[in-house]
Short mmCIF file of C-alpha atoms in Angstrom, two decimals:
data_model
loop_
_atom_site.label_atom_id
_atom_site.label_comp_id
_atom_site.label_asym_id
_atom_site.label_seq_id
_atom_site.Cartn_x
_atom_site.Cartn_y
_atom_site.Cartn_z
CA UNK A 1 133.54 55.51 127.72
CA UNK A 2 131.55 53.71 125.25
CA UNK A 3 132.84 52.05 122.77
CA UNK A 4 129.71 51.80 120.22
CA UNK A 5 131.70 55.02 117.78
CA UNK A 6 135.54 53.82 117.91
CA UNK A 7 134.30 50.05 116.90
CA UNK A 8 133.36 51.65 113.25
CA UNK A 9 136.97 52.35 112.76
CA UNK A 10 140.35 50.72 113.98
CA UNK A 11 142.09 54.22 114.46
CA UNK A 12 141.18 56.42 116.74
CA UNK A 13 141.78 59.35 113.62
CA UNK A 14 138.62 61.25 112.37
CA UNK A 15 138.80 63.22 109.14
CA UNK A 16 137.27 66.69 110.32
CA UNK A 17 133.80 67.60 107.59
CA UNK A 18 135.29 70.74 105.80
CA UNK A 19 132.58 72.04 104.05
CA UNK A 20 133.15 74.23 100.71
CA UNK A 21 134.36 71.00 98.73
CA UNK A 22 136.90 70.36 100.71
CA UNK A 23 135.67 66.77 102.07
CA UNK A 24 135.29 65.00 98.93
CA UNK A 25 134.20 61.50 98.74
CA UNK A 26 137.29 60.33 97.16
CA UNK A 27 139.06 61.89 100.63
CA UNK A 28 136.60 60.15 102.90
CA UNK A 29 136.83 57.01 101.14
CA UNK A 30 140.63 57.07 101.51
CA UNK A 31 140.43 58.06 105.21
CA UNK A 32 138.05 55.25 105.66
CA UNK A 33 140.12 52.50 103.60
CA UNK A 34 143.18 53.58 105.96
CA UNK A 35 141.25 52.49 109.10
CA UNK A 36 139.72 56.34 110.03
CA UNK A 37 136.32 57.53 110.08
CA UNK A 38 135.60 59.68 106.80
CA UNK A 39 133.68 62.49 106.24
CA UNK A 40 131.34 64.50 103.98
CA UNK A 41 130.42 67.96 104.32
CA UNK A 42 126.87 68.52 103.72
CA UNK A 43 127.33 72.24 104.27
CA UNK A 44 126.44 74.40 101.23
CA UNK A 45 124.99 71.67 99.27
CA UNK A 46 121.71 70.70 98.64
CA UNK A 47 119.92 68.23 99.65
CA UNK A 48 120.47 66.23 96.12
CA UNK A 49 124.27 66.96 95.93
CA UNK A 50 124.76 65.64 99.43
CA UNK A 51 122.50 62.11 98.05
CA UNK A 52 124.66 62.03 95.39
CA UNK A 53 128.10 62.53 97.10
CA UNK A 54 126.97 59.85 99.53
CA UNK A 55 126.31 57.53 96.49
CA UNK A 56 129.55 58.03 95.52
CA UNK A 57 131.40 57.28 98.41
CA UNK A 58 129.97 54.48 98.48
CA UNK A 59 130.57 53.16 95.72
CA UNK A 60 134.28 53.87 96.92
CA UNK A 61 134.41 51.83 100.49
CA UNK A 62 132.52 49.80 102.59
CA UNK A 63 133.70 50.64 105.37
CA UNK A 64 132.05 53.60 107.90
CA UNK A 65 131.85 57.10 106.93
CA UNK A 66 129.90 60.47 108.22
CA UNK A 67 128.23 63.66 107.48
CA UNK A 68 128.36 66.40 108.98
CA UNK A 69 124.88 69.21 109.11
CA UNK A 70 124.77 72.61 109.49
CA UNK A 71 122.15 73.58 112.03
CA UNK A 72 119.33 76.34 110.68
CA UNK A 73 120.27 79.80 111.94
CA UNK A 74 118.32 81.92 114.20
CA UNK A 75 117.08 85.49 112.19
CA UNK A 76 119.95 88.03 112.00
CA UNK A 77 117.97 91.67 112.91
CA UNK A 78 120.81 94.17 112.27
CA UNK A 79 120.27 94.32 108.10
CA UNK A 80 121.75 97.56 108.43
CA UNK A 81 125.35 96.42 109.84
CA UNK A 82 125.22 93.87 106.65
CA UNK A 83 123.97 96.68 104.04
CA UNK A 84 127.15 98.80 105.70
CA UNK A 85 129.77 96.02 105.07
CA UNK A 86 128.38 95.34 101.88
CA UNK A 87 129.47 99.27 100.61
CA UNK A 88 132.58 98.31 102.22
CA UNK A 89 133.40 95.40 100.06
CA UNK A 90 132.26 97.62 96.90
CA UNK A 91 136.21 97.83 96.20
CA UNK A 92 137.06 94.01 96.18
CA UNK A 93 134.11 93.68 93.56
CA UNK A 94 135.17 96.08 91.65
CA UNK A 95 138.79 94.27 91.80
CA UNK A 96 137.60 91.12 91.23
CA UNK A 97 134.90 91.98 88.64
CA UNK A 98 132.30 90.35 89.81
CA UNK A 99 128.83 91.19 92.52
CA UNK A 100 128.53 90.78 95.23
CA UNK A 101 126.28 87.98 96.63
CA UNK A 102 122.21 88.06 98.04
CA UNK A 103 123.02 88.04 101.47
CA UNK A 104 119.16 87.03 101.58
CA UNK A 105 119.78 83.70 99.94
CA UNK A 106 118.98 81.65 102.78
CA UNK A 107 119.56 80.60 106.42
CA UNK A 108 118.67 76.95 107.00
CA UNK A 109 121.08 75.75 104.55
CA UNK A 110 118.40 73.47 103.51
CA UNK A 111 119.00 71.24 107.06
CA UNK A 112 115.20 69.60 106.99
CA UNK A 113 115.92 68.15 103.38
CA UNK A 114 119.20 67.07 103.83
CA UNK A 115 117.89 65.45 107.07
CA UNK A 116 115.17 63.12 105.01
CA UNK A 117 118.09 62.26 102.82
CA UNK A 118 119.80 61.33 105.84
CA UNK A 119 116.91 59.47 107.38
CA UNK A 120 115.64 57.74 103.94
CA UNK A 121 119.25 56.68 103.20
CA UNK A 122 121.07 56.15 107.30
CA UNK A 123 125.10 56.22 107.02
CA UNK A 124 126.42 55.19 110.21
CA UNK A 125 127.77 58.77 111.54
CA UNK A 126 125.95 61.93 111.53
CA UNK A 127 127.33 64.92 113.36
CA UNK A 128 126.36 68.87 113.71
CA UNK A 129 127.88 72.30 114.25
CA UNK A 130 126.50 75.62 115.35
CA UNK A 131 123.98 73.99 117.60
CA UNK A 132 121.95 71.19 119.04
CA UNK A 133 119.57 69.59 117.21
CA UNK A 134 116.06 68.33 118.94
CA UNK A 135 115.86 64.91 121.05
CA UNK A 136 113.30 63.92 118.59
CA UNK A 137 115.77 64.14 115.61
CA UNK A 138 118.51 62.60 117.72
CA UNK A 139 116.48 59.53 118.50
CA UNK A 140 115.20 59.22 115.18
CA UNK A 141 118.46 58.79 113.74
CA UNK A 142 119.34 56.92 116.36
CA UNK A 143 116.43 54.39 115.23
CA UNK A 144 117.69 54.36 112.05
CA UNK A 145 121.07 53.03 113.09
CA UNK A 146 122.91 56.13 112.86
CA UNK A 147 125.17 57.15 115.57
CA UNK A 148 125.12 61.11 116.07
CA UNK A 149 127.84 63.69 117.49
CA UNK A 150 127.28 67.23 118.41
CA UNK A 151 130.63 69.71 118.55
CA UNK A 152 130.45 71.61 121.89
CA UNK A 153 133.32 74.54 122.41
CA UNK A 154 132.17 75.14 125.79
CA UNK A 155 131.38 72.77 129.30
CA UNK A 156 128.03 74.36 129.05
CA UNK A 157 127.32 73.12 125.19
CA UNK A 158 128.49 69.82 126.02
CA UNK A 159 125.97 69.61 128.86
CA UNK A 160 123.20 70.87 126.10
CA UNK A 161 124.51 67.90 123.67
CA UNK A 162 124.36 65.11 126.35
CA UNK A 163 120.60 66.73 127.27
CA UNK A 164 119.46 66.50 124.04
CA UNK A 165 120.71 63.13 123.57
CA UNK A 166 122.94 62.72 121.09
CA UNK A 167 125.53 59.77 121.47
CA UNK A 168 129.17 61.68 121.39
CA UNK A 169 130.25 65.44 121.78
CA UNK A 170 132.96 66.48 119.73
CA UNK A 171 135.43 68.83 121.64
CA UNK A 172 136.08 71.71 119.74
CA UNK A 173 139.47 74.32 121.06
CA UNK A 174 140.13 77.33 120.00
CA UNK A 175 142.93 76.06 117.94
CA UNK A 176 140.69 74.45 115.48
CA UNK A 177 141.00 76.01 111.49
CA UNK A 178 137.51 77.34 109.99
CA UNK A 179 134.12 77.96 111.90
CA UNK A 180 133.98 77.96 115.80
CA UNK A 181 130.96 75.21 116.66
CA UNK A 182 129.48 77.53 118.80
CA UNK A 183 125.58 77.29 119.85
CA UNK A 184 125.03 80.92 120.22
CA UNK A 185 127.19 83.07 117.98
CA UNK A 186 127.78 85.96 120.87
CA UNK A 187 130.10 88.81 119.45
CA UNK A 188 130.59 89.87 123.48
CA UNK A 189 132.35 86.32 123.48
CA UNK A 190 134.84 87.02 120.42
CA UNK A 191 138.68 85.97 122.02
CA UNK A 192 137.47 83.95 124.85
CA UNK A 193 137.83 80.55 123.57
CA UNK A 194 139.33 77.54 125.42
CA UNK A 195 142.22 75.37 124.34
CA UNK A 196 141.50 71.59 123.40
CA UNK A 197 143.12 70.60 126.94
CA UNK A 198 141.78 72.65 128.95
CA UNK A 199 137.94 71.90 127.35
CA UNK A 200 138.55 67.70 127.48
CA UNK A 201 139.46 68.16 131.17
CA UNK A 202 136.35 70.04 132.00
CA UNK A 203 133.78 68.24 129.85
CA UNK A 204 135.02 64.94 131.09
CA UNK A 205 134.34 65.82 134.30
CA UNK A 206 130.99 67.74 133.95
CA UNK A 207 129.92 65.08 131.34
CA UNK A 208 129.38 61.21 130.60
CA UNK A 209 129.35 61.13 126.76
CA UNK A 210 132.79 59.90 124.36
CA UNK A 211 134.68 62.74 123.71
CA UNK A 212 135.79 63.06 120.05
CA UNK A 213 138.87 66.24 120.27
CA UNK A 214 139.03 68.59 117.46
CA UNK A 215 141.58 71.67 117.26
CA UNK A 216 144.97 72.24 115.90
CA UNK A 217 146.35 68.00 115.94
CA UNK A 218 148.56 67.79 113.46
CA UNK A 219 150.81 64.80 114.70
CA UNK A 220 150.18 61.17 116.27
CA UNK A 221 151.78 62.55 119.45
CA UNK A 222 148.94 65.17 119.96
CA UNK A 223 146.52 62.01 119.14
CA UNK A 224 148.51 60.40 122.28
CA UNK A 225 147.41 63.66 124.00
CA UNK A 226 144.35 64.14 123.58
CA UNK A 227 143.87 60.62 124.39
CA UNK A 228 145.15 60.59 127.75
CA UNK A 229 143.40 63.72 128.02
CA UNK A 230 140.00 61.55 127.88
CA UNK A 231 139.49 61.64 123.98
CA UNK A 232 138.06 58.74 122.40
CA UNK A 233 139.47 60.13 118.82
CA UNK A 234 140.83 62.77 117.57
CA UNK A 235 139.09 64.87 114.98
CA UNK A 236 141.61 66.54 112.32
CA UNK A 237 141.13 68.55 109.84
CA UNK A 238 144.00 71.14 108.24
CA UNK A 239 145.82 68.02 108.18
CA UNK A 240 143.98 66.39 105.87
CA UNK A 241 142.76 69.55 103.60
CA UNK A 242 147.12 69.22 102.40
CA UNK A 243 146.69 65.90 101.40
CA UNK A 244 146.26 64.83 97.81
CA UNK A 245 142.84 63.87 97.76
CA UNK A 246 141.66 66.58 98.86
CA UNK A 247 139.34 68.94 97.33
CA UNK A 248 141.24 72.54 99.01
CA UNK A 249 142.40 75.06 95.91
CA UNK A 250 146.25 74.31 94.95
CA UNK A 251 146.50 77.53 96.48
CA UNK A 252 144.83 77.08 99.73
CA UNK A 253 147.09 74.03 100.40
CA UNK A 254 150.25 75.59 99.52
CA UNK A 255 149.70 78.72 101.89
CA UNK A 256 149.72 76.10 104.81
CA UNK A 257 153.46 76.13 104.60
CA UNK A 258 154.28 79.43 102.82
CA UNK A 259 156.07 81.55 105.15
CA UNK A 260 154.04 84.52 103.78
CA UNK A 261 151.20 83.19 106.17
CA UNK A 262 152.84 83.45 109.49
CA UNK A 263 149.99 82.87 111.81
CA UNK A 264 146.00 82.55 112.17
CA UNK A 265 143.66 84.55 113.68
CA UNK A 266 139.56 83.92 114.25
CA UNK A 267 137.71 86.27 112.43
CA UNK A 268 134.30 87.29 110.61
CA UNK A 269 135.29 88.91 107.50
CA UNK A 270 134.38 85.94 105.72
CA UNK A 271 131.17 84.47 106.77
CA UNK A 272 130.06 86.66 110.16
CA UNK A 273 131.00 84.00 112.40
CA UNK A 274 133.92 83.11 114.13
CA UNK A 275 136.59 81.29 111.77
CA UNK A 276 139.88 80.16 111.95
CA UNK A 277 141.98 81.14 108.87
CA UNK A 278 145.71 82.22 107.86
CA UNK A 279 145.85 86.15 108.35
CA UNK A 280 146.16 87.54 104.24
CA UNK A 281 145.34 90.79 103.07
CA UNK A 282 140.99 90.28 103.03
CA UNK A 283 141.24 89.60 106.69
CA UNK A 284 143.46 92.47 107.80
CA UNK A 285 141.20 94.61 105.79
CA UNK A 286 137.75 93.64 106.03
CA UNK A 287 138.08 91.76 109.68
CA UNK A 288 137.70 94.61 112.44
CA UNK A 289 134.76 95.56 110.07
CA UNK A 290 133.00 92.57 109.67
CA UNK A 291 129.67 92.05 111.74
CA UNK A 292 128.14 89.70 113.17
CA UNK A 293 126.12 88.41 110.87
CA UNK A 294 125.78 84.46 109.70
CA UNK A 295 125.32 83.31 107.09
CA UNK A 296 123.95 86.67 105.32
CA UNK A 297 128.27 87.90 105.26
CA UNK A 298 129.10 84.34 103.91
CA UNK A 299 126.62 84.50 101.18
CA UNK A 300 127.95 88.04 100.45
CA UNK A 301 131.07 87.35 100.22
CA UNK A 302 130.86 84.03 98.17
CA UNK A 303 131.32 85.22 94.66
CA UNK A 304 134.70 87.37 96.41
CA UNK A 305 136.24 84.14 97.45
CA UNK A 306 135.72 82.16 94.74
CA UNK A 307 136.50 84.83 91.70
CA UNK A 308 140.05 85.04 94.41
CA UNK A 309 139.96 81.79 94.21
CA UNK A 310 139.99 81.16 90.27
CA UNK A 311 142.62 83.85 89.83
CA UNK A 312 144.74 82.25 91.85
CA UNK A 313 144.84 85.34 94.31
CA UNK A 314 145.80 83.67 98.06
CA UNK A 315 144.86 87.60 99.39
CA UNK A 316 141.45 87.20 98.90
CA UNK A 317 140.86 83.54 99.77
CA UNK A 318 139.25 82.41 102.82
CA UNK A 319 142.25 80.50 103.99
CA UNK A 320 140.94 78.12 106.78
CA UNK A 321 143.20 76.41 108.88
CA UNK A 322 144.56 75.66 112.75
CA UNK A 323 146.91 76.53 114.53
CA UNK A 324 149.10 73.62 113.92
CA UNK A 325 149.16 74.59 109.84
CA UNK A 326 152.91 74.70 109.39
CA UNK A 327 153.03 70.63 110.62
CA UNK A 328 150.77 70.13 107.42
CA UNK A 329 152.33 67.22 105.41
CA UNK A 330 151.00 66.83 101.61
CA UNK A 331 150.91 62.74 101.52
CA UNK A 332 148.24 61.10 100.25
CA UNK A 333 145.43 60.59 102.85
CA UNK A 334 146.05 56.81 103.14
CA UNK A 335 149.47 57.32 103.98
CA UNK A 336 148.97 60.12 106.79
CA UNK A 337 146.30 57.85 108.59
CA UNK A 338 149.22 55.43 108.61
CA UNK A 339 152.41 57.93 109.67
CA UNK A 340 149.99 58.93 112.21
CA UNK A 341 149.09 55.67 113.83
CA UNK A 342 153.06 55.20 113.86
CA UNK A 343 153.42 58.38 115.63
CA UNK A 344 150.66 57.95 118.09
CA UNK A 345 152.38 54.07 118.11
CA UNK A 346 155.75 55.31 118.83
CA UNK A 347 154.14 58.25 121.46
CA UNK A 348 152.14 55.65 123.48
CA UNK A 349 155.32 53.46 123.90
CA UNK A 350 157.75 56.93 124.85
CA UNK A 351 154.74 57.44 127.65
CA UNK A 352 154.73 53.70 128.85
CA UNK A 353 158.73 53.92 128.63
CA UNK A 354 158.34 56.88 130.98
CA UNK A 355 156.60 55.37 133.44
CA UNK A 356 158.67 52.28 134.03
CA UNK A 357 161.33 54.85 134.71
CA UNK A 358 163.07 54.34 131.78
CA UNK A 359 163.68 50.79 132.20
CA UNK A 360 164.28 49.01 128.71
#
């Protein structure tokens, strides 16, 4: 495995990019500081917010950081499915007094700007979800010092990564809170995803990129895991949405560990892709409904989840989060990094233990 991404950081501990303003500088630069690699979440900014958030991280740490890009969408045909759902959610407007989004606002999420940023001004770490992006774009980050990671939830994407040339694949399960990295959003494959252990085992053996592990770690010991596994890191992100510095509603962190949210479930009622979030009232209602349909559903739902959000209403939040949510731990994010090099510490010496048979 090469070693060119885990020299920029001491731990093997990646902050996961949760878009939404979640992944705040202030949470990257802390992550970072700690001996982790930080993230931003370029996601549903422009091209000037993610310049300026950049700035400001900077201005926080010296040390190594990423961002994370949405790739552009392919055209969504069925308008009609989208116009239906749209009469559905007539009801949670009227509730939360407000309209409904243009689910015509947009479906490149403004990736070719944000890229220039990224290519006028390199950062050391660039990674992508729902797709691959071009050789050409790989290599000309690449040029510009920048080492790039792809998320692959499938053997197949991971092949499609290490063709296109990007430098790392990060390993997404099932497990993992919010959107599903997948290439091809194919409702026929809705259910069929494959836990983190299973996926490391087959991608290291189908392919010769550093694995980076992403879904539901929550403790050092599952960093231990995943390590053995064939990880190079481990990518986590529910863990670090409870922490202090990070930009996740009051709410949204306290439903982590409120036994009103029992369990997660994958669903589109949000966006129209695959997510992971806690199972509230929006989801049970809206979910079996929901098409397939990204980002138009996301854009028309937006002002829902964010007039839920401002009352203070956890039943019409989009609640992302893993399956490991009830191991969340609100600590500042300096302080996990650290508790969880002493658990992956204190894992990597049980396993050594083990095999000596015990002997002291």
């Amino acid at each position: 495995m090469s070693s060119a991404l885990t020299d920029l950081f001491p731990h093997p501990i990646v902050q996961a990019p949760m878009a939404g303003g979640v992944s705040v500088p202030k949470l990257a630069a802390a992550v970072a500081e700690a001996g982790g690699l930080g993230f931003l979440a370029a996601g549903y900014k422009t091209a000037d917010g993610v310049y300026q958030e950049i700035k400001q991280l900077r201005s926080l740490t010296t040390r190594p950081f990423g961002v994370n890009l949405f790739m552009p969408q392919p055209e969504y045909a069925e308008t009609g499915a989208v116009e239906v759902y749209a009469h559905q959610l007539a009801g949670e407007a009227a509730w939360y007094e407000t309209e409904l989004g243009d689910p015509d606002s947009g479906r490149d999420d403004g990736y070719d700007a944000k890229l220039a940023v990224l290519l006028d001004n390199p950062v050391p770490v660039v990674s992508f979800h729902f797709g691959v992006p071009g050789p050409d774009t790989l290599e000309s980050l690449r040029r510009a010092g920048t080492f790039t990671l792809v998320t692959a939830t499938t053997v197949e994407e991971a092949l499609a990564v290490e063709r296109a040339g990007a430098d790392a694949v990060i390993v997404q399960g099932v497990e993992a809170g919010g959107h599903q990295g997948t290439h091809r959003d194919i409702p026929e494959n809705d259910g069929s995803g494959i836990g983190l252990l299973s996926l490391i085992a087959q991608v290291r053996e189908s392919v010769n990129l550093p694995i980076v592990a992403a879904g539901g770690i929550m403790r050092g010991s599952q960093i231990a895991a995943v390590l053995a596994a064939g990880a190079s890191a481990a990518q986590m992100g529910t863990a670090f949405l409870a922490t202090s510095e990070s930009g996740a509603h009051a709410v949204h962190k306290q439903a982590l560990t409120n036994p009103l949210f029992v369990r997660t479930e994958l669903t589109r009622a949000f966006s129209g892709r695959p997510a992971r979030s806690l199972v509230n009232r929006f989801l049970r209602e809206h979910g079996p409904y929901a098409p397939a349909a990204y980002p138009e559903v996301s854009h028309l739902t937006s002002p829902l989840r964010k007039a839920a959000a401002k009352a203070g209403d956890a039943q019409g939040m989009a609640l992302w989060a893993g399956q490991g949510h009830r191991l969340a731990r609100e600590l500042p994010a300096g302080q996990l990094v650290e508790v969880l090099v002493s658990e992956l510490a204190e894992a990597r010496t049980a396993l050594s233990e083990s095999g000596d048979g015990g002997a002291s």
